[in-house]
Amino acid sequence: MKMLINVPETVVADALRGLAAAHPELTVDVENRVIVRRDAPVAGQVGLISGGGSGHEPLHGGFVGPGMLSAACPGEVFTSPVPDQMLRAAAAVDSGAGVLFIVKNYTGDVLNFDMAAEMAEDEGIQVAKVLVNDDVAVTDSLYTAGRRGTGATLFVEKIAGAAAAEGMPLERVEAVARQVNESSRSFGIALSACSTPAKGSPTFDLPPGELELGIGIHGEPGRERRAMMTSGEIAEAAVEAVVEDLQPRNPVLVLVNGMGATPLLELYGFNAEVHRVLAQRGVPVARVLVGNYVTSLDMAGASLTLCQVDEELLRLYDAPVKTPGLRWGV
């Protein structure tokens, strides 16, 4: 496999140096692997911290900035960050209003963020935690017990970030984040496997004429493999899986997310099919986001996330945000 890298051992450090050069509004500690908005801590605001293995960009470092995350902690590729990273981040962003850890439901992330929360509280920092577990495809996987955390992470970080920017107290920001997670469901499809820099070859075998329904963002197995389907057929399978589980009663936010190697031409076509199926099911759409936001290196495929929203959640979603990976209203 050809990759635009120097050596596998420096991939994350090289990317962080590049992020720092492109975005001077961020403070990027390459050695300790912590990305912080330069104006942190912001007086009177809850600090939002997330993180996880690298390879899912722009998640999470690309979502650091006003209206979203205060800091992010990148691990090695598909590997959880360590507690010391979260502790550094918490110390950097805590204004005295406390910090919220947003944690995708993967075993390593959960254990390390739990440990970091204990360490931070020992240093006098108030910490709350929200677990993101939106994937409807499988209950348990290679990386986690329970449902995996995937595309809804973006909605949780964006909406909770807006709540923090409004000066809401920690308890309220936590409650908003939990509401978003509970109101969100996701389903992913792989058309090809991803290749990690360390391995340099596909991480699993997916024959050319087949696809995998229900994959995770590390290429974990899904519900089943099928012969290649049309975009419309894939949309019908994804929407059915999400809607049957979510049972939305309110309008929904729609995230049509690319896994890293699928061009926008295909993603917009897939989005058209998703809207067709949602209309057939009578599900109203409030807002739509199409693009590569929660990726899996060079995997071809897509994921669908729906989040049903009330007036407050929609207002917070529409609030200004200014990050490398997401910005509007500024």
Short mmCIF file of C-alpha atoms in Angstrom, two decimals:
data_model
loop_
_atom_site.label_atom_id
_atom_site.label_comp_id
_atom_site.label_asym_id
_atom_site.label_seq_id
_atom_site.Cartn_x
_atom_site.Cartn_y
_atom_site.Cartn_z
CA MET A 1 0.00 0.00 0.00
CA LYS A 2 1.25 3.49 -0.86
CA MET A 3 0.84 6.07 1.91
CA LEU A 4 1.82 9.72 2.17
CA ILE A 5 3.93 9.22 5.29
CA ASN A 6 7.55 9.18 6.41
CA VAL A 7 7.63 6.13 8.67
CA PRO A 8 4.75 4.47 10.54
CA GLU A 9 6.27 5.31 13.92
CA THR A 10 5.93 9.10 13.40
CA VAL A 11 2.56 9.29 11.64
CA VAL A 12 0.66 10.83 14.55
CA ALA A 13 3.44 13.24 15.55
CA ASP A 14 3.85 14.38 11.94
CA ALA A 15 0.10 14.96 11.62
CA LEU A 16 0.05 16.98 14.85
CA ARG A 17 2.91 19.16 13.62
CA GLY A 18 0.98 19.76 10.43
CA LEU A 19 -2.20 20.58 12.35
CA ALA A 20 -0.28 23.13 14.42
CA ALA A 21 1.15 24.76 11.29
CA ALA A 22 -2.29 24.99 9.66
CA HIS A 23 -4.21 26.18 12.72
CA PRO A 24 -2.39 28.69 14.93
CA GLU A 25 -5.63 29.20 16.84
CA LEU A 26 -4.86 25.85 18.49
CA THR A 27 -2.14 24.97 20.96
CA VAL A 28 -0.75 21.60 19.88
CA ASP A 29 1.54 19.76 22.30
CA VAL A 30 3.11 17.23 19.93
CA GLU A 31 5.19 15.47 22.57
CA ASN A 32 2.37 14.96 25.06
CA ARG A 33 -0.36 14.55 22.42
CA VAL A 34 -2.81 17.23 23.58
CA ILE A 35 -4.68 19.72 21.36
CA VAL A 36 -6.19 22.75 23.15
CA ARG A 37 -8.00 25.85 21.94
CA ARG A 38 -5.52 28.70 22.38
CA ASP A 39 -7.86 30.85 24.48
CA ALA A 40 -8.42 28.11 27.10
CA PRO A 41 -9.44 28.17 29.83
CA VAL A 42 -12.45 30.34 29.04
CA ALA A 43 -13.77 32.03 32.18
CA GLY A 44 -17.09 30.67 33.36
CA GLN A 45 -17.29 27.93 30.74
CA VAL A 46 -17.29 24.18 31.21
CA GLY A 47 -14.38 22.56 29.40
CA LEU A 48 -15.21 19.79 26.93
CA ILE A 49 -12.60 17.09 26.35
CA SER A 50 -12.70 14.11 24.06
CA GLY A 51 -10.20 11.86 22.36
CA GLY A 52 -9.46 8.45 21.00
CA GLY A 53 -7.25 6.63 18.59
CA SER A 54 -5.94 8.54 15.59
CA GLY A 55 -7.14 7.58 12.13
CA HIS A 56 -10.66 9.02 12.47
CA GLU A 57 -9.86 12.59 11.47
CA PRO A 58 -11.23 15.21 11.72
CA LEU A 59 -12.55 13.51 14.89
CA HIS A 60 -11.43 14.62 17.51
CA GLY A 61 -8.67 17.18 17.06
CA GLY A 62 -10.44 18.82 14.15
CA PHE A 63 -13.37 19.64 16.41
CA VAL A 64 -11.41 21.74 18.92
CA GLY A 65 -12.43 25.38 19.01
CA PRO A 66 -15.16 27.84 20.02
CA GLY A 67 -18.58 26.20 20.13
CA MET A 68 -17.28 22.65 20.31
CA LEU A 69 -14.39 20.93 22.15
CA SER A 70 -11.97 22.70 24.46
CA ALA A 71 -9.33 19.99 24.03
CA ALA A 72 -8.71 16.64 22.37
CA CYS A 73 -6.32 13.81 23.16
CA PRO A 74 -5.17 11.72 20.17
CA GLY A 75 -3.79 8.24 20.75
CA GLU A 76 -1.77 6.18 18.33
CA VAL A 77 -3.67 4.88 15.31
CA PHE A 78 -6.78 3.02 16.56
CA THR A 79 -5.32 3.06 20.09
CA SER A 80 -6.76 4.83 23.12
CA PRO A 81 -4.98 7.88 24.53
CA VAL A 82 -3.52 7.44 28.00
CA PRO A 83 -4.84 9.01 31.24
CA ASP A 84 -1.95 11.47 31.51
CA GLN A 85 -3.11 13.07 28.26
CA MET A 86 -6.62 13.64 29.57
CA LEU A 87 -5.25 14.97 32.86
CA ARG A 88 -3.09 17.52 31.00
CA ALA A 89 -6.07 18.52 28.92
CA ALA A 90 -8.31 18.92 31.96
CA ALA A 91 -5.75 21.11 33.72
CA ALA A 92 -5.39 23.24 30.59
CA VAL A 93 -9.09 23.94 30.05
CA ASP A 94 -10.61 23.99 33.54
CA SER A 95 -11.79 27.49 34.41
CA GLY A 96 -13.24 26.36 37.72
CA ALA A 97 -16.55 25.41 36.10
CA GLY A 98 -15.50 21.79 35.68
CA VAL A 99 -14.87 19.61 32.63
CA LEU A 100 -16.94 17.10 30.69
CA PHE A 101 -15.29 14.00 29.24
CA ILE A 102 -17.02 12.79 26.06
CA VAL A 103 -16.06 9.14 25.64
CA LYS A 104 -16.81 6.79 22.75
CA ASN A 105 -17.76 3.34 24.01
CA TYR A 106 -14.56 1.41 23.35
CA THR A 107 -13.00 -0.52 26.20
CA GLY A 108 -9.63 1.24 26.18
CA ASP A 109 -11.16 4.69 25.96
CA VAL A 110 -13.60 3.98 28.79
CA LEU A 111 -10.94 2.60 31.14
CA ASN A 112 -8.44 5.38 30.48
CA PHE A 113 -10.96 8.22 30.71
CA ASP A 114 -12.27 6.73 33.99
CA MET A 115 -8.76 6.68 35.39
CA ALA A 116 -8.12 10.23 34.17
CA ALA A 117 -11.32 11.43 35.85
CA GLU A 118 -10.16 10.03 39.19
CA MET A 119 -6.76 11.68 38.77
CA ALA A 120 -8.32 15.02 37.85
CA GLU A 121 -10.69 14.95 40.79
CA ASP A 122 -7.73 14.25 43.07
CA GLU A 123 -6.31 17.54 41.79
CA GLY A 124 -9.51 19.42 42.54
CA ILE A 125 -11.03 19.44 39.04
CA GLN A 126 -14.73 18.61 38.87
CA VAL A 127 -15.34 16.01 36.16
CA ALA A 128 -18.47 14.60 34.53
CA LYS A 129 -18.49 11.90 31.85
CA VAL A 130 -20.81 11.01 28.98
CA LEU A 131 -20.54 7.74 27.08
CA VAL A 132 -21.42 7.74 23.38
CA ASN A 133 -22.92 4.41 22.27
CA ASP A 134 -25.04 5.08 19.20
CA ASP A 135 -24.20 2.19 16.86
CA VAL A 136 -27.24 -0.05 16.31
CA ALA A 137 -25.42 -2.68 14.25
CA VAL A 138 -24.11 -4.94 17.01
CA THR A 139 -24.27 -5.16 20.78
CA ASP A 140 -20.71 -6.32 21.45
CA SER A 141 -17.62 -6.15 19.26
CA LEU A 142 -13.88 -6.74 19.27
CA TYR A 143 -13.31 -3.36 20.89
CA THR A 144 -16.18 -2.90 23.30
CA ALA A 145 -18.90 -4.25 25.53
CA GLY A 146 -22.24 -2.83 24.50
CA ARG A 147 -22.91 -0.57 21.56
CA ARG A 148 -20.03 1.21 19.86
CA GLY A 149 -19.62 4.97 19.77
CA THR A 150 -19.55 6.33 16.22
CA GLY A 151 -21.11 9.21 14.27
CA ALA A 152 -23.24 10.60 17.10
CA THR A 153 -20.00 11.74 18.72
CA LEU A 154 -20.06 14.73 16.38
CA PHE A 155 -23.58 15.71 17.44
CA VAL A 156 -22.73 15.29 21.13
CA GLU A 157 -19.60 17.41 20.84
CA LYS A 158 -21.32 20.12 18.78
CA ILE A 159 -24.48 20.48 20.84
CA ALA A 160 -22.80 20.13 24.25
CA GLY A 161 -20.14 22.57 23.05
CA ALA A 162 -22.82 25.15 22.31
CA ALA A 163 -24.35 24.58 25.74
CA ALA A 164 -20.96 25.18 27.36
CA ALA A 165 -20.42 28.31 25.25
CA GLU A 166 -23.69 29.70 26.60
CA GLY A 167 -22.32 29.32 30.13
CA MET A 168 -24.54 26.46 31.23
CA PRO A 169 -23.30 24.72 34.40
CA LEU A 170 -21.58 21.34 34.24
CA GLU A 171 -24.68 19.40 35.31
CA ARG A 172 -26.72 20.96 32.50
CA VAL A 173 -24.03 20.48 29.84
CA GLU A 174 -23.76 16.83 30.88
CA ALA A 175 -27.54 16.41 30.68
CA VAL A 176 -27.64 17.94 27.20
CA ALA A 177 -24.85 15.62 26.04
CA ARG A 178 -26.68 12.59 27.41
CA GLN A 179 -29.90 13.66 25.72
CA VAL A 180 -28.12 13.93 22.37
CA ASN A 181 -26.58 10.49 22.74
CA GLU A 182 -29.89 8.93 23.76
CA SER A 183 -31.57 10.58 20.78
CA SER A 184 -29.01 9.34 18.22
CA ARG A 185 -28.45 6.11 16.32
CA SER A 186 -25.89 5.14 13.65
CA PHE A 187 -25.21 2.40 11.12
CA GLY A 188 -22.08 1.95 8.98
CA ILE A 189 -21.26 0.22 5.70
CA ALA A 190 -17.83 -0.79 4.39
CA LEU A 191 -17.06 -1.19 0.70
CA SER A 192 -13.39 -1.88 1.41
CA ALA A 193 -11.14 -2.48 4.39
CA CYS A 194 -8.84 0.19 5.80
CA SER A 195 -5.05 -0.09 5.97
CA THR A 196 -3.13 1.03 9.06
CA PRO A 197 0.32 2.58 8.60
CA ALA A 198 1.90 -0.05 10.85
CA LYS A 199 0.50 -2.96 8.88
CA GLY A 200 0.57 -1.38 5.45
CA SER A 201 -2.13 -3.69 4.12
CA PRO A 202 -5.90 -4.15 4.59
CA THR A 203 -6.91 -4.95 8.17
CA PHE A 204 -9.53 -7.49 7.10
CA ASP A 205 -10.52 -9.36 3.97
CA LEU A 206 -13.47 -8.02 2.01
CA PRO A 207 -13.77 -9.56 -1.46
CA PRO A 208 -14.24 -7.11 -4.38
CA GLY A 209 -17.86 -8.09 -5.02
CA GLU A 210 -19.03 -7.82 -1.41
CA LEU A 211 -19.79 -5.20 1.23
CA GLU A 212 -20.10 -5.36 5.01
CA LEU A 213 -23.21 -4.01 6.70
CA GLY A 214 -22.89 -2.63 10.22
CA ILE A 215 -19.13 -2.13 10.52
CA GLY A 216 -17.47 -0.05 13.23
CA ILE A 217 -14.98 2.75 12.71
CA HIS A 218 -12.03 0.39 13.19
CA GLY A 219 -13.31 -2.09 10.65
CA GLU A 220 -14.91 -4.33 13.26
CA PRO A 221 -17.25 -6.94 11.80
CA GLY A 222 -20.84 -5.92 11.24
CA ARG A 223 -24.15 -7.73 10.99
CA GLU A 224 -23.53 -9.49 7.69
CA ARG A 225 -21.79 -9.53 4.35
CA ARG A 226 -23.75 -9.24 1.14
CA ALA A 227 -23.08 -9.03 -2.55
CA MET A 228 -22.54 -5.43 -3.65
CA MET A 229 -25.74 -3.37 -3.59
CA THR A 230 -26.87 -0.13 -5.19
CA SER A 231 -26.76 3.15 -3.27
CA GLY A 232 -30.54 3.03 -2.93
CA GLU A 233 -30.51 -0.50 -1.54
CA ILE A 234 -27.78 0.41 0.96
CA ALA A 235 -29.77 3.48 2.05
CA GLU A 236 -32.85 1.33 2.61
CA ALA A 237 -30.88 -1.08 4.80
CA ALA A 238 -29.20 1.71 6.80
CA VAL A 239 -32.33 3.80 7.32
CA GLU A 240 -34.34 0.75 8.34
CA ALA A 241 -31.74 -0.27 10.92
CA VAL A 242 -31.55 3.22 12.43
CA VAL A 243 -35.24 4.18 12.32
CA GLU A 244 -36.47 0.86 13.66
CA ASP A 245 -34.23 1.31 16.71
CA LEU A 246 -34.64 5.07 17.20
CA GLN A 247 -38.39 5.34 16.47
CA PRO A 248 -38.11 9.12 15.96
CA ARG A 249 -41.09 11.28 16.87
CA ASN A 250 -39.36 14.62 16.19
CA PRO A 251 -37.46 15.97 13.19
CA VAL A 252 -33.94 14.57 12.82
CA LEU A 253 -30.45 15.78 12.16
CA VAL A 254 -28.91 13.68 9.39
CA LEU A 255 -25.19 12.91 9.15
CA VAL A 256 -24.12 11.13 5.99
CA ASN A 257 -20.53 10.44 6.89
CA GLY A 258 -17.76 9.18 4.65
CA MET A 259 -15.36 6.60 6.06
CA GLY A 260 -12.32 8.25 4.45
CA ALA A 261 -12.05 7.00 0.85
CA THR A 262 -15.51 7.66 -0.55
CA PRO A 263 -15.75 10.78 -2.74
CA LEU A 264 -18.37 13.44 -2.18
CA LEU A 265 -19.95 12.58 -5.53
CA GLU A 266 -20.97 9.23 -4.04
CA LEU A 267 -21.83 10.61 -0.61
CA TYR A 268 -24.23 13.20 -2.04
CA GLY A 269 -25.85 10.50 -4.15
CA PHE A 270 -26.20 8.34 -1.07
CA ASN A 271 -27.68 11.31 0.80
CA ALA A 272 -30.35 11.64 -1.90
CA GLU A 273 -31.30 8.01 -1.38
CA VAL A 274 -31.35 8.43 2.41
CA HIS A 275 -33.76 11.37 2.03
CA ARG A 276 -35.96 9.34 -0.29
CA VAL A 277 -36.27 6.54 2.25
CA LEU A 278 -36.81 8.91 5.18
CA ALA A 279 -39.59 10.65 3.25
CA GLN A 280 -41.23 7.31 2.53
CA ARG A 281 -41.16 6.59 6.26
CA GLY A 282 -42.54 10.01 7.16
CA VAL A 283 -39.44 11.13 9.06
CA PRO A 284 -38.96 14.93 8.79
CA VAL A 285 -35.40 16.22 8.33
CA ALA A 286 -34.28 19.32 10.23
CA ARG A 287 -30.62 19.63 9.17
CA VAL A 288 -28.17 17.69 6.99
CA LEU A 289 -24.40 17.26 7.12
CA VAL A 290 -22.56 15.38 4.35
CA GLY A 291 -18.83 14.69 4.30
CA ASN A 292 -15.91 12.97 6.00
CA TYR A 293 -16.20 13.65 9.73
CA VAL A 294 -15.73 10.34 11.60
CA THR A 295 -13.46 8.34 9.34
CA SER A 296 -11.55 5.07 9.35
CA LEU A 297 -8.30 5.90 7.57
CA ASP A 298 -8.73 4.91 3.91
CA MET A 299 -11.85 2.77 4.25
CA ALA A 300 -14.39 3.13 1.46
CA GLY A 301 -17.95 3.29 2.72
CA ALA A 302 -20.28 5.48 4.72
CA SER A 303 -22.24 5.71 7.93
CA LEU A 304 -25.64 7.18 8.64
CA THR A 305 -26.46 8.93 11.91
CA LEU A 306 -29.86 10.31 12.86
CA CYS A 307 -30.47 12.46 15.94
CA GLN A 308 -34.01 13.49 16.79
CA VAL A 309 -34.11 17.03 18.13
CA ASP A 310 -36.42 19.31 20.03
CA GLU A 311 -36.32 23.11 19.75
CA GLU A 312 -33.50 23.52 22.26
CA LEU A 313 -31.24 20.87 20.71
CA LEU A 314 -31.81 22.33 17.25
CA ARG A 315 -31.00 25.83 18.52
CA LEU A 316 -27.78 24.57 20.09
CA TYR A 317 -26.86 22.68 16.92
CA ASP A 318 -27.33 25.87 14.88
CA ALA A 319 -25.21 27.95 17.28
CA PRO A 320 -21.90 29.27 15.91
CA VAL A 321 -18.93 26.91 15.78
CA LYS A 322 -15.36 27.57 14.63
CA THR A 323 -13.10 24.52 14.43
CA PRO A 324 -10.82 23.12 11.70
CA GLY A 325 -13.37 20.45 10.81
CA LEU A 326 -16.70 22.20 11.39
CA ARG A 327 -17.65 25.85 11.25
CA TRP A 328 -20.69 28.00 10.65
CA GLY A 329 -22.27 31.17 11.99
CA VAL A 330 -18.92 32.96 12.44
#
